[in-house]
CSV table of C-alpha atoms in Angstrom, one decimal:
chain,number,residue,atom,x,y,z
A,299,UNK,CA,105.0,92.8,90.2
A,300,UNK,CA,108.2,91.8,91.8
A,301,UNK,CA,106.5,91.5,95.5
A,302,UNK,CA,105.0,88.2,93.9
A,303,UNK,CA,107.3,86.6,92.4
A,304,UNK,CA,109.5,86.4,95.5
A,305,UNK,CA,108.5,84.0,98.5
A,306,UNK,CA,106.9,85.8,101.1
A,307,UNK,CA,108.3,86.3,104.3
A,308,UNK,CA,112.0,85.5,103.7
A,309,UNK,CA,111.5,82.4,102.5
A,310,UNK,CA,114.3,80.1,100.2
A,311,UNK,CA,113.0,80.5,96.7
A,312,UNK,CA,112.2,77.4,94.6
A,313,UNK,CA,110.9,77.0,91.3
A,314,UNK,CA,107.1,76.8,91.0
A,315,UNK,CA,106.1,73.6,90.1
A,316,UNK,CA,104.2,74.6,87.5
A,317,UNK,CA,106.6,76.8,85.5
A,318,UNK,CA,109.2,73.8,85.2
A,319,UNK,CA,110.3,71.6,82.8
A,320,UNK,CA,107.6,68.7,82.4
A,321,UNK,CA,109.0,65.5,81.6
A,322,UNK,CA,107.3,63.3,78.9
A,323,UNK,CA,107.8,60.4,77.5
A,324,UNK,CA,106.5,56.3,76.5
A,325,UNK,CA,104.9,55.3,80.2
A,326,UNK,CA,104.7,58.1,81.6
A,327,UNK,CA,100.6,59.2,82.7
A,328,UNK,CA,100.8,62.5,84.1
A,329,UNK,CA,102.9,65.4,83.9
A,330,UNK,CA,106.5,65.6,86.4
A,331,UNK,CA,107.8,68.5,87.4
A,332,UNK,CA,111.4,68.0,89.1
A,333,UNK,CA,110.3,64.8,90.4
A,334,UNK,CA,106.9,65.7,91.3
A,335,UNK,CA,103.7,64.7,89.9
A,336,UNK,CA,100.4,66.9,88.7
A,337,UNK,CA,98.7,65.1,91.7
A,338,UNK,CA,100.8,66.0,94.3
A,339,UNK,CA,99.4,67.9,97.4
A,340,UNK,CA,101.4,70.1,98.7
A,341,UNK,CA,100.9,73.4,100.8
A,342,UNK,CA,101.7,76.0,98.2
A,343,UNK,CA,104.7,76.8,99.8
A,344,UNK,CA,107.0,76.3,100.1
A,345,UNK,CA,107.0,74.1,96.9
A,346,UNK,CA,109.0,70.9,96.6
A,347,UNK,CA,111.1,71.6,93.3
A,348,UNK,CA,114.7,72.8,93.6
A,349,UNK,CA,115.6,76.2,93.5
A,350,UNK,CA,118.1,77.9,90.8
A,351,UNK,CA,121.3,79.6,92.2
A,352,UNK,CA,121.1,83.0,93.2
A,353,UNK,CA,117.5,83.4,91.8
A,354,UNK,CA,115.2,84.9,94.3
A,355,UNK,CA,111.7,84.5,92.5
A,356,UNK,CA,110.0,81.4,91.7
A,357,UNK,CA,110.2,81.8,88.2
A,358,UNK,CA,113.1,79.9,86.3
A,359,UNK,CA,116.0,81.8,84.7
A,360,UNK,CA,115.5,80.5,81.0
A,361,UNK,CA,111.7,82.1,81.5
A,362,UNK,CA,112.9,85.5,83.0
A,363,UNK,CA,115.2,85.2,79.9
A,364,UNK,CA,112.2,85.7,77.3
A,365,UNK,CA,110.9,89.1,78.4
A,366,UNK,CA,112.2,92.4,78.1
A,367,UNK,CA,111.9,94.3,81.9
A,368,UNK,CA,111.0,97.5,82.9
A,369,UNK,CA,111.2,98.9,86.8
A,370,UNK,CA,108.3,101.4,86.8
A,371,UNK,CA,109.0,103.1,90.5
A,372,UNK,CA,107.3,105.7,92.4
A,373,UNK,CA,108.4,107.5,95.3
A,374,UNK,CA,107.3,106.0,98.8
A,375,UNK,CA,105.8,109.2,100.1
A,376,UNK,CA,103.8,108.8,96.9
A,377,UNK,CA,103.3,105.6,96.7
A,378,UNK,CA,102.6,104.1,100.2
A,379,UNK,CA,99.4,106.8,100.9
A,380,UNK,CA,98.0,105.7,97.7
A,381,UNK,CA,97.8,101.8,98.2
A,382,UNK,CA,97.0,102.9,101.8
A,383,UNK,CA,93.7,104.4,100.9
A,384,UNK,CA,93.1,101.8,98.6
A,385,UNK,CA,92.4,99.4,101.6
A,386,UNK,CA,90.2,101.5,103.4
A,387,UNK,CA,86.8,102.8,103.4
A,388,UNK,CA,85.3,104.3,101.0
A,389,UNK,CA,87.8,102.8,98.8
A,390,UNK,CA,87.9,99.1,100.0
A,391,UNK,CA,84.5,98.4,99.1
A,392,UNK,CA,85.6,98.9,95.6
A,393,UNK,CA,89.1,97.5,95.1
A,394,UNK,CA,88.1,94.3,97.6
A,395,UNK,CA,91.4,94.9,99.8
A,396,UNK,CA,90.3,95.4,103.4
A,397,UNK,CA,93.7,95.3,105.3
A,398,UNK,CA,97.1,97.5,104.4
A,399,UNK,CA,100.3,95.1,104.5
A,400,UNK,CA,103.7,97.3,104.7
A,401,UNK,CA,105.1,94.0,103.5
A,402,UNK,CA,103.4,94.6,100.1
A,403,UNK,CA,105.0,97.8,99.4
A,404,UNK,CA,107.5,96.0,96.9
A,405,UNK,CA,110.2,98.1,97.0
A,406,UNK,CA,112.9,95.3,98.5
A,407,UNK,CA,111.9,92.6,96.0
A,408,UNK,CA,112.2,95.1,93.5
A,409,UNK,CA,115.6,95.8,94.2
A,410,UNK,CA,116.6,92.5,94.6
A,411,UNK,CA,114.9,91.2,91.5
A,412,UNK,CA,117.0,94.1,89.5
A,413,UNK,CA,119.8,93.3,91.0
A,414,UNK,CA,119.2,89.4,90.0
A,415,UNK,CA,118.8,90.6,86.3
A,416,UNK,CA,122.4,92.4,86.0
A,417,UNK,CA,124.1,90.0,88.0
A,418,UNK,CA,123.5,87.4,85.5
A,419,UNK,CA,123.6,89.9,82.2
A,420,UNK,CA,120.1,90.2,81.3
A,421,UNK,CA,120.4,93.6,82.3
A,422,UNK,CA,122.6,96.3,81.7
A,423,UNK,CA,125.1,97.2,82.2
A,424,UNK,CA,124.3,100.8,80.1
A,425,UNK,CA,121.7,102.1,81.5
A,426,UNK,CA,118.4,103.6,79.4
A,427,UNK,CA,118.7,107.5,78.5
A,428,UNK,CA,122.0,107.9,80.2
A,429,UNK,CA,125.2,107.4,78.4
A,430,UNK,CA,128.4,107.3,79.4
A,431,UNK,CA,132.3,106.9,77.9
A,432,UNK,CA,132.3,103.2,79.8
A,433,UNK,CA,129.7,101.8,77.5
A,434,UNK,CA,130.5,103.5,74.1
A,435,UNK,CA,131.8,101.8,71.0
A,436,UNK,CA,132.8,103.0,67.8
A,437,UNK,CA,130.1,103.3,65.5
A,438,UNK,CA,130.5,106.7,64.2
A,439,UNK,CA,129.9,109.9,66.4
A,440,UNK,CA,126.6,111.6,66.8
A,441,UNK,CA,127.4,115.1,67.8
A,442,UNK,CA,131.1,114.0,68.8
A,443,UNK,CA,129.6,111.7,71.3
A,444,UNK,CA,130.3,107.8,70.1
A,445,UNK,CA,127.4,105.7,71.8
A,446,UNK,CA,126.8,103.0,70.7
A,447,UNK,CA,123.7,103.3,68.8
A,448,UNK,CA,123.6,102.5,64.9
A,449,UNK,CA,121.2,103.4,62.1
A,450,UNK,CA,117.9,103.2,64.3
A,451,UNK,CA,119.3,99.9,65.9
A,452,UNK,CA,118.9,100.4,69.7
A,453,UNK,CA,120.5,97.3,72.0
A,454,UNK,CA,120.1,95.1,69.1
A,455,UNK,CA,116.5,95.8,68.9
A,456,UNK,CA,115.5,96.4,65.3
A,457,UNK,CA,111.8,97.5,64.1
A,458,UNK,CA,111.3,93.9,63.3
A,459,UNK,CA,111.2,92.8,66.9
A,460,UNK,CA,108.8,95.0,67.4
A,461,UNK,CA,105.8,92.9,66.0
A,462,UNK,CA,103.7,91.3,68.9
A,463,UNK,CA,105.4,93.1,72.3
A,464,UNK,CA,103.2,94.4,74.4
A,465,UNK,CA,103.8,96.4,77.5
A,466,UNK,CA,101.7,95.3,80.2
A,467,UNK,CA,102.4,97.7,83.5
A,468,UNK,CA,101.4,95.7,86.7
A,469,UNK,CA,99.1,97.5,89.2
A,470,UNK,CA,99.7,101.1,90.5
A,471,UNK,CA,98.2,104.1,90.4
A,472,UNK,CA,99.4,107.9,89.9
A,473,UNK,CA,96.5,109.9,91.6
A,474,UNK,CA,95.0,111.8,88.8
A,475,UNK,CA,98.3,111.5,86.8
A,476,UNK,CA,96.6,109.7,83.9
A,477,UNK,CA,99.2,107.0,84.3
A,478,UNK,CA,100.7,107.7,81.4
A,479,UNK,CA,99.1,105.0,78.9
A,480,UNK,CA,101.0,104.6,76.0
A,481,UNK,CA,98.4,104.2,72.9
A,482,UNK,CA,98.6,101.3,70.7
A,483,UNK,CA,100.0,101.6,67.2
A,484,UNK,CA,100.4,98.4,64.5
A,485,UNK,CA,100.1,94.9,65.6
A,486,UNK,CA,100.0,95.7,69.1
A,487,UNK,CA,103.5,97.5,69.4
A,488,UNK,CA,102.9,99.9,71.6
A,489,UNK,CA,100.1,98.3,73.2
A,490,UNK,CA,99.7,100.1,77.2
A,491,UNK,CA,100.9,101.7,80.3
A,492,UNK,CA,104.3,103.2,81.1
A,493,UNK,CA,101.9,103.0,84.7
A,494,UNK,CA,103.2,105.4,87.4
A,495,UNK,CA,102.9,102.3,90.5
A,496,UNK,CA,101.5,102.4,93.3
A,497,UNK,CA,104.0,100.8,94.7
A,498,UNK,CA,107.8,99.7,93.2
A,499,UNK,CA,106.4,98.1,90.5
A,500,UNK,CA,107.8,96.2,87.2
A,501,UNK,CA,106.7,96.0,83.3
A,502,UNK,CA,107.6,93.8,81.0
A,503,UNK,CA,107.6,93.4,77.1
A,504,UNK,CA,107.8,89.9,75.4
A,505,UNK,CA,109.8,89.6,72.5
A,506,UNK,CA,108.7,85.7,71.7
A,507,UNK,CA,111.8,85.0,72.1
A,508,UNK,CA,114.9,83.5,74.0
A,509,UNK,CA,115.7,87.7,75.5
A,510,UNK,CA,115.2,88.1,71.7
A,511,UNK,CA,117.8,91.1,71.7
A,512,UNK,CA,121.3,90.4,69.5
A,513,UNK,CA,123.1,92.9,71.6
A,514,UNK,CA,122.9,94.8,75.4
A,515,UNK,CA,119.6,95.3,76.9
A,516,UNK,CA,119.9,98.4,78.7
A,517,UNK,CA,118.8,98.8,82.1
A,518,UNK,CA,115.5,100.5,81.5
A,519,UNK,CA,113.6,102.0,85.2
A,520,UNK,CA,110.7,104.9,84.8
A,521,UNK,CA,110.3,107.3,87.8
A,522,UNK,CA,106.9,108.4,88.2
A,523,UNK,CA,107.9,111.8,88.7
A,524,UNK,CA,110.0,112.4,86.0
A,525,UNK,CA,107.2,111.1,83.7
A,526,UNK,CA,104.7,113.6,85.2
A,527,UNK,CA,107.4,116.2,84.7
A,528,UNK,CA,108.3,115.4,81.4
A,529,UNK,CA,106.0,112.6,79.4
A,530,UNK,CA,107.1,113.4,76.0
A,531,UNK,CA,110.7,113.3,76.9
A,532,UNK,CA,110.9,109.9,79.0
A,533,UNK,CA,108.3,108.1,77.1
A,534,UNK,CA,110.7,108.7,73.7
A,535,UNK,CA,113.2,107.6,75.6
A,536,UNK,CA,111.8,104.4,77.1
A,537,UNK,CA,110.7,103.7,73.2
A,538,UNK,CA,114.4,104.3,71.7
A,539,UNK,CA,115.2,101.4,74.7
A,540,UNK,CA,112.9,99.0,74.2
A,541,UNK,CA,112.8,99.5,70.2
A,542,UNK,CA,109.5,101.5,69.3
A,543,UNK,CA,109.0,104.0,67.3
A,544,UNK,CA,108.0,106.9,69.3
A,545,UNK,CA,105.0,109.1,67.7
A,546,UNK,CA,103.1,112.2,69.8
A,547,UNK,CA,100.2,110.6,69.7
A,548,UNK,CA,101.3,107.7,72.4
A,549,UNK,CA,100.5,110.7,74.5
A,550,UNK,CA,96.8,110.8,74.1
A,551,UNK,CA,93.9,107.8,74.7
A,552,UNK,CA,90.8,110.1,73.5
A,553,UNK,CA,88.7,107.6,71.4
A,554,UNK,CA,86.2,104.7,72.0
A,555,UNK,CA,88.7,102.1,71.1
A,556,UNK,CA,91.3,103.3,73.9
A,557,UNK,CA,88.7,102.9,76.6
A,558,UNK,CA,87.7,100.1,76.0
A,559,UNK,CA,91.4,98.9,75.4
A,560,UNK,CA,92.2,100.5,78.8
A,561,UNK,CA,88.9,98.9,80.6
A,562,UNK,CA,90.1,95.9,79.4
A,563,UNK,CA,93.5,96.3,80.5
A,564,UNK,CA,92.5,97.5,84.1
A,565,UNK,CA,88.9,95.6,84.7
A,566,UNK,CA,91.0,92.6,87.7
A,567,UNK,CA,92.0,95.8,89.6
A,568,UNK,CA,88.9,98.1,90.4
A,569,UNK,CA,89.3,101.2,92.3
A,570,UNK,CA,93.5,101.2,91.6
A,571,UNK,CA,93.1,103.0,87.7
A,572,UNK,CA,90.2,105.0,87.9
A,573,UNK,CA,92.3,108.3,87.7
A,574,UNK,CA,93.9,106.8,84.3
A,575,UNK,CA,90.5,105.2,83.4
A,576,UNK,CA,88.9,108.6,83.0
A,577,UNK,CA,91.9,110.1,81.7
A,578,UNK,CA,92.3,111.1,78.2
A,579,UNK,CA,95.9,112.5,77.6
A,580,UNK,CA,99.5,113.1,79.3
A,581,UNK,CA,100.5,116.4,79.8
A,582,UNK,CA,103.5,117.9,82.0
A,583,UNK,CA,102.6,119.1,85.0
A,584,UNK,CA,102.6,123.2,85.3
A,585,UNK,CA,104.5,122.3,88.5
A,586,UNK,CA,107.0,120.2,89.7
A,587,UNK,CA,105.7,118.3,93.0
A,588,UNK,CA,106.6,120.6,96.1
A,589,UNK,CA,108.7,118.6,98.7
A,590,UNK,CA,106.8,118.6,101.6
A,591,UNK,CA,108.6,118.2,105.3
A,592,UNK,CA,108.3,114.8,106.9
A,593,UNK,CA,106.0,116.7,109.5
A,594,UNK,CA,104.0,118.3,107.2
A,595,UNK,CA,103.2,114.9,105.5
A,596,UNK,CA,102.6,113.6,108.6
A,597,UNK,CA,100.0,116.1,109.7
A,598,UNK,CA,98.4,115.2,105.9
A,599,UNK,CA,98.2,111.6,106.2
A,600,UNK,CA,97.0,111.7,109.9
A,601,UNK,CA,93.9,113.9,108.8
A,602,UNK,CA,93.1,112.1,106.1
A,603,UNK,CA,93.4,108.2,107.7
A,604,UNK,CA,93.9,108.8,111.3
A,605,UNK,CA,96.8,108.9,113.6
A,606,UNK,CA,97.3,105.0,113.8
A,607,UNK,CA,96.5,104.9,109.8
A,608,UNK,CA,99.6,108.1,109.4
A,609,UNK,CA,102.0,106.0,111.5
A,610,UNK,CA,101.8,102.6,109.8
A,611,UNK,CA,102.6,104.8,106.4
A,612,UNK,CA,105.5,106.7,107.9
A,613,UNK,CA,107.2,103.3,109.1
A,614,UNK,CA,106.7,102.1,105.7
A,615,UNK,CA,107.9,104.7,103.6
A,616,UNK,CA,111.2,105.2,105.7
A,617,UNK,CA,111.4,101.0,105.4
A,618,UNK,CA,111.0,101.5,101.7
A,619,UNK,CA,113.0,104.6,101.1
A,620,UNK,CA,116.5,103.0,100.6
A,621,UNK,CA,115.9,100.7,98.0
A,622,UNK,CA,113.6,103.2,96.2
A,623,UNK,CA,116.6,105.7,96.1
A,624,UNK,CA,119.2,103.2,94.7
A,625,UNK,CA,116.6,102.0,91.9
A,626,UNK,CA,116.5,105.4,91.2
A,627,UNK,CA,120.2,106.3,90.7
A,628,UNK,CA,119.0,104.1,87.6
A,629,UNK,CA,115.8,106.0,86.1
A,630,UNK,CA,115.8,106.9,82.6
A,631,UNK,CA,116.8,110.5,81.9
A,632,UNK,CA,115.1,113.0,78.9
């Protein structure tokens, strides 16, 4: 998730010594990285490499170049109360996280991670399952609406890209949501979890290579909600994004070979996927989430963690809720 691939605590990014480019040559006995040996000792941050302009995560720009990203987001009021009870009893025992950091909630780091990735054209800028007359070319007209999309050919992604990506969502949780696990198809294609987050979260899908797209890769962020609402709809068009073929049965993880697939997936994060380990299928909810008042939440959370527990969680979801709403001005819609 973005939260850690961004120094903590405001700190300069630099690039992590172990992600950059090792020198080798005739004399040379161990590894260098910017300068700095294997056996250096170093606190682990902040690191001694240089950083890369404008990048805020620790991970070099010719790396973030090679996947393919998703912004998988859930809404605060959502998300917050559901990492919170992760990190308290019963709950803690199980997922092994004992104390609830409002710093972790992600949603910041998220924003300026997605903002990193269309500053610099990795990103954008058309944005997944919204068109619009800015980005349109002339490729022949679908319904009189020219947009860009040829023959099957989405962003420059064609079907033969498709061999070997995998979609690996990164923590989170939907409460009983099933998490909307994508099953697998040939080679590995389709391979897991369009994850509903329990906090701002991100996916990505590697491609083997440099971006590995010929043309725009669109801007591509999953609301939680509107997956719930509509999983057919957003998961077809998260696959016409990223280049898969979408088939109904992505919707549905019924047989031995998904759990264990889904067990395997999930086994370093106990207690966070139970709801979609126990979860066979997607369907839309019968009703759209109810928007609860601020002091009806408030009287929720309070009864269910306490009054101190209620008030760290409203002071983070009214931290988070700014960068959560302009990430979703982006979300993909079916």
């Amino acid at each position: 998730m973005a939260y850690y691939l961004i120094p903590p605590e405001g700190n300069s990014p630099s690039v992590a010594p172990s992600l950059g480019r090792v020198k080798r040559g005739v004399g040379t006995s161990a590894s260098a990285v910017n300068g700095a040996t294997n056996g250096a000792t170093k606190a682990p941050y902040p690191y001694h490499t240089d950083a890369e302009p404008n990048n805020p995560t620790v991970i070099p720009r010719d790396t973030l170049g090679k996947f393919h990203f998703t912004f998988l987001i859930r809404h605060p009021r959502s998300s917050i109360p559901s990492y919170y009870r992760c990190t308290v009893p019963p709950l803690d025992e199980v997922t092994g996280f004992y104390d609830f950091m409002p710093s972790e909630a992600g949603y910041e780091e998220l924003r300026r991670l997605f903002d990193y990735l269309r500053s610099i054209g990795q990103t954008g800028p058309k944005v997944a399952g919204q068109f619009s007359d800015d980005h349109a070319t002339a490729n022949g007209t679908t319904n009189g609406i020219t947009n860009g999309i040829t023959n099957g050919v989405t962003n420059g992604i064609t079907n033969g890209v498709t061999n070997g990506i995998t979609n690996e969502a990164i923590n989170g949780n939907i409460n009983g949501a099933s998490n909307g696990i994508a099953k697998g198809t040939a080679n590995g294609t389709a391979n897991g979890s369009i994850d509903g987050t329990a906090y701002g979260d991100m996916s990505v899908t590697t491609n083997g290579t440099t971006n590995g797209f010929k043309g725009e890769v669109e801007v591509c962020v999953v609301d939680a909600d509107d997956l719930l609402d509509n999983p057919q709809g957003i998961v077809e068009a998260y696959c016409n994004s990223v280049g898969i073929e979408y088939t109904p049965d992505m919707l549905t993880w019924d047989t031995e070979e998904d759990g264990r697939q889904a067990k395997d997936a999930f086994e370093k994060w106990p207690g966070f996927h139970d709801d979609a380990m126990n979860s066979t299928d997607l369907k839309p909810r019968l009703h759209k989430k109810k928007v609860k008042t601020a002091r009806d939440e408030d009287a929720e959370w309070a009864e269910k963690f306490g009054e101190k527990g209620a008030k760290v969680i409203r002071e983070t979801v009214d931290a988070s809720m700014e960068d959560y709403e302009y990430l979703k001005q982006f979300a993909i819609k079916a």
